[in-house]
Structure formats: C-alpha cells, structure tokens
Backbone as a ProteinNet text record, in pm:
[ID]
protein_1_A
[PRIMARY]
XXXXXXXXXXXXXXXXXXXXXXXXXXXXXXXXXXXXXXXXXXXXXXXXXXXXXXXXXXXXXXXXXXXXXXXXXXXXXXXXXXXXXXXXXXXXXXXXXXXX
[TERTIARY]
4917.4	4955.3	4985.4	5037.4	5040.4	5009.3	4877.2	4837.2	4935.9	4868.8	4994.5	4995.6	4862.7	4861.1	4961.7	4975.2	5062.2	5242.6	5263.4	5388.1	5417.2	5325.3	5323.8	5325.8	5271.5	5283.5	5432	5473.6	5621.2	5710.7	5716.5	5796.9	5766.6	5641.2	5614.7	5671	5645.3	5737	5862.9	5962.6	6075.9	6144	6066.1	6116.9	6060	5956.6	5926.1	6070.4	6071.6	6193.3	6299.4	6359	6481.5	6444.5	6353.6	6356.7	6320.3	6304.9	6293.3	6469.6	6553.8	6666.4	6757.2	6747.2	6796.5	6759.5	6667.8	6637	6688.1	6670.6	6751.1	6908.6	6955.6	7100.4	7139.6	7062.8	7085.7	7068.8	6965.4	6961.4	7065.7	7135.2	7219.3	7367.5	7390.3	7489	7493.8	7416	7397.8	7397	7392.2	7398.4	7524.2	7579.1	7722.7	7807.8	7763.4	7857.7	7840	7719.9	7675.1	7736.1	7759	7846.7	8022.4	8068.7	8174.7	8212.6	8120.3	8142.8	8162.6	8066.1	8048.7	8171.3	8227.4	8345.2	8476.7	8479	8557.2	8578.3	8452.2	8391.9	8473.5	8571.2	8612.2	8729.7	8789.7	8886	9025	9118.2	9266.1	9307.9	9334.7	9396.4	9514.9	9606.8	9722.6	9759.5	9646.3	9641	9525.2	9406.2	9256.6	9250.8	9273.9	9228.8	9110.4	9022.7	8921.9	8954.2	8909.1	8945	8873.4	8911.3	8842.5	8853.4	8737.7	8718.7	8794.4	8886.8	8921.4	8913	8895.7	8893.4	9026	9054.6	9178	9178.9	9188.1	9159.1	9010.9	8933.5	8768.7	8744.1	8838.4	8807.8	8826.8	8716	8721.1	8815.4	8919.7	8974.4	8963.1	9037.8	9041	9181.1	9205.4	9325.4	9283.9	9429.9	9419	9489.7	9447	9513	9605.2	9567.5	9686.7	9796.3	9825.8	9951	9962.3	9866.1	9907.8	9856.6	9827	9801.4	9708.1	9705.3	9583.6	9553.4	9426	9317.6	9295.1	9230	9175.8	9050	8942.5	8836.8	8866.8	8777.6	8786.2	8786.9	8834.3	8830.6	8885.6	8934.8	8967.5	9104	9191.2	9298.6	9321.7	9227.2	9215.9	9177.1	9051.2	9002.2	9126.2	9198	9315.2	9420.5	9438.9	9537.5	9441.4	9326.6	9275.3	9265.9	9268.2	9226.6	9394.2	9502.9	9640.5	9666.3	9626.1	9661	9598.5	9443.1	9399.7	9425.5	9522.9	9574.9	9716.6	9782.6	9892.3	9845.2	9746.3	9684.2	9674.1	9590.7	9555.1	9643	9774.7	9913.5	9970.6	9982.2	10040.8	9972.9	9831.8	9750.9	9775.7	9781.7	9790.1	9953	10028.9	10155.4	10171	10092.4	10107.9	9980.6	9911.8	9792.1	9673.4	9688.2	9579.5	9433.9	9332.1	9167.8	9227.6	9131.9	9171.5	9090.3
5448	5480.6	5637.3	5646.4	5811.3	5837.6	5993.3	6014.3	6032.4	5990.7	6044.2	6178.9	6225.2	6377.7	6459.3	6399	6493.6	6448.7	6346.3	6295.7	6400.2	6419.2	6510.1	6641.2	6732.4	6808.7	6905.1	6784.5	6777.6	6811	6699.7	6764.4	6851.9	6904.3	7051.4	7138	7177.3	7282.6	7241.3	7153	7127.2	7207.4	7162.8	7224.6	7351.3	7380.1	7539.9	7620.1	7588.6	7653.7	7616	7489.8	7523.5	7602	7613.7	7698.8	7859.1	7907	7996	8072.2	7974.6	7973.6	7977.6	7931.4	7927.6	8059.4	8090.1	8228.4	8352.5	8350.2	8446.4	8458	8343.3	8331	8393.6	8398.2	8425.5	8567	8590.5	8781.9	8841.2	8756.9	8801.2	8806.1	8720.6	8680.5	8816.6	8819.2	8915.5	9081.2	9107.8	9214.6	9241.3	9121.1	9144	9163.7	9098.7	9140.3	9292.6	9305.8	9465.1	9574.4	9535	9638.2	9589.3	9492.5	9515.6	9556.2	9528.2	9616	9768.3	9833.2	9945	10039.8	9929	9975.9	10021.9	9950.1	9939.4	10055.7	10121.7	10239.8	10347	10380.3	10540.5	10501	10397.6	10408.7	10375.6	10394.6	10399.1	10262.8	10173.4	10040.9	10021.3	10128.7	10154.4	10183.1	10235.7	10307.9	10319.5	10275.5	10286.2	10435.2	10511.6	10662.7	10681.1	10793.1	10802.3	10887.3	10804.2	10901.6	11019.8	11126.8	11231.1	11227.2	11296.6	11279.1	11395.8	11418.7	11562.2	11546.4	11654.4	11692.9	11702.3	11615.3	11643.4	11624.8	11736.3	11762.9	11727	11750.7	11676.9	11567.1	11510	11361.8	11359.4	11258.6	11275.5	11154.2	11162.6	11063	11090.9	10990	10961.7	10965.5	11076.8	11115.3	11064	11055.7	10987.6	11111.3	11203.8	11310.3	11278.2	11132.3	11074.6	10992.7	10935.6	10872.3	10955.4	11044.7	11093.7	11012.4	10869.2	10792.6	10850.6	10815.3	10834.8	10736.5	10697.9	10591.9	10625	10526.9	10525.8	10435.6	10465.1	10354.2	10323.3	10191.8	10148.6	10240	10263.3	10365.2	10521.4	10577.1	10683.9	10695.7	10598.9	10647.2	10684.7	10548.2	10612.4	10723.6	10761.3	10908.4	11017.6	10983.6	11101	11087.1	10967.8	10990.8	11039.7	11017.3	11091.3	11267.9	11298.8	11410.4	11489.2	11424.1	11484.6	11464.2	11382	11358.4	11524.4	11533.2	11621.2	11752	11776.3	11896.5	11936.3	11805.5	11826.6	11863.9	11811.1	11859.8	11984.8	12046.5	12177	12262.2	12254.2	12344	12349.3	12215	12249.9	12288.8	12315.4	12392.5	12513.3	12537.6	12689.2	12752.8	12662	12705.8	12727.1	12638.3	12624	12762.9	12821.2	12870.6	12798.4	12715.2	12601.9	12626.5	12582	12551.6	12462.6	12480.8	12396	12349.9
12328.5	12180.5	12167.4	12073.6	12032.5	11927.9	11922.5	11841.5	11713.7	11567.9	11450.4	11456.2	11461.6	11436.5	11562.9	11672.4	11725.4	11727.1	11638.7	11581.4	11510.6	11397.3	11252	11326.8	11427.2	11491.2	11524.9	11601.5	11621.3	11527.3	11424.3	11280.4	11219.8	11190.1	11168.6	11194.8	11369	11434.4	11406.2	11456.5	11433.7	11287.4	11148.9	11035.7	11027.3	11087.9	11083.2	11145.2	11272.7	11322.3	11279.9	11184.2	11113.9	11032.5	10925.4	10848	10864.9	10990.2	11029.4	11106.9	11150.4	11170.9	11067.4	10935.4	10843	10773.2	10761.3	10690.1	10764.2	10918.5	11010.8	10964.8	10997.3	10921.9	10793.7	10710.8	10562.8	10564.9	10664.7	10675.5	10727.7	10836.2	10929.9	10820.9	10767.6	10689.2	10552.1	10530	10413.2	10525	10610.2	10677.7	10700.3	10764.1	10779.9	10684.6	10552.4	10398.2	10365.1	10377.4	10343	10441	10577.4	10637.2	10630	10573.5	10585	10431.7	10324.8	10206.6	10229.7	10301.2	10360.6	10430.1	10475	10537.9	10467.6	10314.6	10257.8	10152.4	10145.8	10048.7	10056.9	9983.3	10020.4	10117.2	10084.4	10209.8	10133.6	10191.7	10125.9	10101.6	10047.4	10034.8	10105.1	10093.9	10191.9	10339.8	10369.8	10491.9	10567.1	10499.5	10559.4	10583.3	10536.4	10561.2	10469.7	10476	10423.6	10276.3	10150.1	10027.1	10004.5	9960.2	9914.1	9784.2	9716.2	9569.1	9515.5	9402.5	9392.8	9260.3	9164.8	9002.3	8939.4	8870.6	8794	8647.1	8559.8	8455.5	8405	8486.5	8451.8	8479	8554.2	8594	8753.3	8806.5	8945.9	9004.8	9035.5	9131.5	9280.8	9341.4	9460.3	9554	9666.2	9707.2	9860.4	9900.8	10041.5	10093.7	10186.1	10265.7	10336.3	10424.6	10523.8	10452.1	10341.7	10282.1	10154.4	10078.7	9983	9812.7	9888.7	9758.5	9641.8	9523.4	9422.9	9420.8	9409.2	9332.1	9191	9153.1	9006.5	9006.8	8963.8	8928.5	8796.7	8742.3	8633.9	8525.9	8426.4	8330.4	8333.8	8452.3	8489.9	8435.6	8446.2	8377.7	8189	8176.1	7995.9	7978.5	8098.9	8029.7	8061.8	8146.2	8188.4	8081.2	8050.3	7921.1	7781.2	7737.7	7660.5	7709.4	7803.7	7835.8	7833.9	7878.2	7844.6	7685.3	7599.4	7465.8	7398.2	7424.7	7397.7	7456.4	7556.4	7617.3	7503.1	7469.7	7404.1	7270.5	7213.1	7073.1	7098.8	7164.9	7196.2	7197.3	7265.1	7299.8	7163.1	7080.1	6952.1	6826	6846.3	6764.8	6807.9	6896.3	6941.1	6903.5	6903.8	6876.8	6693.9	6621.7	6466	6400.2	6514.9	6486	6404.3	6451.8	6417.2	6462.4	6443.5	6514.9	6642.7	6716.9	6886.7	6858.8
[MASK]
++++++++++++++++++++++++++++++++++++++++++++++++++++++++++++++++++++++++++++++++++++++++++++++++++++

C-alpha cells in the first residue's frame, strides 16, 4: 500500500511547481512588455528614428531629424494654438499702442 502522506506530498510539490512556473511566466511577460514599451519611447512613428525634443514658442515638441516629422503629445497642439493667439493679440496691441 502507498502512504497517503507520500501521495499528498507529490500533489503538493506538483502544485508548488505549477505556481512557481506561472509566477515566473507572469514576470517574464511583464519584463517583455516593459522592454517593448521602452523600444517605442521617443521613436518616430513614421521612420523609427530617435525623436529630439525642441522648444517651439515655449512648448516642447518632438522632431525627427531623419524624416523631419514633428510630433505633438496630448495637449501640445492646444498650447500652440493658445500661444499663437496670444502672439497675434500682442502684435495687434503694439500696432494700436495698447498694453500688452
């Protein structure tokens, strides 16, 4: 006859190994996803070149030196629109001698 404790021992270690394998798989998947995300950071969506941050009217935009593409992050277009409106207002105010 087989000892019931020995049978439970085999089941315990099989479950323990399966849990360790699943944990390691999750860690590897998370690491792989992190590396994939990092490979896309500051890369041009058009040609894959490294984007360089540039200051344009006080707003930082990303420019690709390889293809010349200009890329904006969320909210930067609205900031540029606001900057251009304020520049136009300032110019008009100087024409008519109004305070800036």
